[in-house]
Amino acid sequence: MNLSMESQAPAIQAQNWIGGEPLANCQPGKVYVLEFFSTTCGFCVGPMLNLIQLQEKYRDRGLEVVGVAAEERAATADEAQANLEAWLTEKVPRLNFRVGIDCTGEMKKLWKEASFSFGLPCSFVVDRDSRIAFIGHPTELDDVLPKVLDGSWRSSDQAKAADRKRIAKGREDVFLSKISAAVKLKDWKTALSAIEEGIALLPDSLQLRMAHAHLLLLKMRDMQTGLAVLRQLVRDAIDRNAEDWLLGLLSQLFGPKYDDMDFPSVERLAMGKELSEHILALTGLKDEVKASYYRAVAPYYYESGNKARAEELLELALKLGDGVPVPDNIKQLWLNDVLQTLANYKGEKVSHGALWAAPKENVPNGATPKAEKKNPA
């Protein structure tokens, strides 16, 4: 059974429960959030803490949060429960919703696998009609949940678009998993067949399209076919004018993976020129987008011999990067990357604010060893 928005909610087949009475099915008239998590998932603690707040905030409107531990790694059910209880006590001490433990795999099969949901954490929202209203990451619940509670979500264009995108991503993951397994076995024929089947079903999948070129060029060494596929991908990226496609193609062209193979430099530079000139002609972009584009375009200019232009673009990216509204730890990593690349291009130590980086030898196109704090002395 495929599970998607509008589907009837499956049964809740947990064997043991913590913090509440057993629940076998979602009851009509209530809204449920089923949160799949694991004690081994480092990204699950924050969403669990947020669910405590959501349960408190919307309890009077009929919300019931249910935690589902369906992917525990333990030899027995008793051991799984002991591990889970200890984890909840330490990580989620003010738990105000019930948590079910399933050691049989049925919950994972009925809910996650049926909906092409493979990662953790993963949230399912069931509306008052006991139908699936949302499947996705818990970071989206703050926006989605109020709309489910007032009955406006499931019929909205936003909900339908989100579900289409989720299903496409799930199907993409299935094909990528098949491709990865075949590549590990060096079974190029099977990998190519899976890619071609995936692209026929999901023609808008950038990951599958890039995997196609990667397989042909790097694994099968079919230069003629691979270059034709890559050229078409570049043209499609420009026609779409989508940020992820443009950045992805520049990364594929000028990343280090092509440096040790017989990739014709004239072809790489011609495609890089086409992409770079298109990007730099774009107007009306936000600073964070411009910063990402400048960083991505710089390797083309460096490799084409215009070292001054490459350095100029990286310096512009650094200036814009300071004001990008992202968490400091993410910003720091990105600035480190840009600064290290600039040092490699210049061949000398460079600094930006409290950061400095020295050039690294034999690093293609400015890889990303960690930049260091300035020495106050």
Coordinates of N, CA, C and O in Angstrom, one line a residue, residues 116 118 168-178 202:
F116 N 7.5 6.1 1.2 CA 8.8 6.4 0.6 C 9.6 7.4 1.6 O 10.3 8.3 1.1
F118 N 12.5 7.6 4.4 CA 13.6 6.7 4.8 C 14.4 7.3 5.9 O 15.2 6.6 6.5
A168 N 8.2 12.5 -5.0 CA 9.3 12.5 -6.0 C 10.7 12.2 -5.3 O 11.5 11.5 -5.8
K169 N 10.9 12.9 -4.1 CA 12.1 12.7 -3.4 C 12.3 11.3 -2.9 O 13.4 10.7 -3.0
G170 N 11.2 10.7 -2.4 CA 11.3 9.3 -2.0 C 11.6 8.4 -3.1 O 12.4 7.4 -2.9
R171 N 11.0 8.6 -4.2 CA 11.2 7.7 -5.4 C 12.7 7.9 -5.8 O 13.4 6.9 -6.2
E172 N 13.1 9.1 -5.8 CA 14.5 9.4 -6.2 C 15.5 8.6 -5.3 O 16.5 8.0 -5.7
D173 N 15.2 8.7 -4.0 CA 16.1 8.0 -3.0 C 16.1 6.5 -3.3 O 17.2 5.8 -3.1
V174 N 15.0 5.9 -3.7 CA 15.0 4.5 -4.0 C 15.9 4.2 -5.2 O 16.7 3.2 -5.1
F175 N 15.8 5.0 -6.2 CA 16.7 4.8 -7.4 C 18.2 5.0 -7.0 O 19.1 4.3 -7.4
L176 N 18.5 6.1 -6.2 CA 19.8 6.3 -5.9 C 20.4 5.2 -5.0 O 21.6 4.9 -5.1
S177 N 19.6 4.6 -4.2 CA 20.0 3.4 -3.4 C 20.4 2.3 -4.3 O 21.4 1.6 -4.1
K178 N 19.5 2.0 -5.3 CA 19.8 0.9 -6.3 C 21.1 1.2 -7.1 O 21.9 0.3 -7.3
L202 N 11.4 10.2 -13.3 CA 11.6 11.5 -12.6 C 12.5 12.4 -13.5 O 13.7 12.6 -13.1

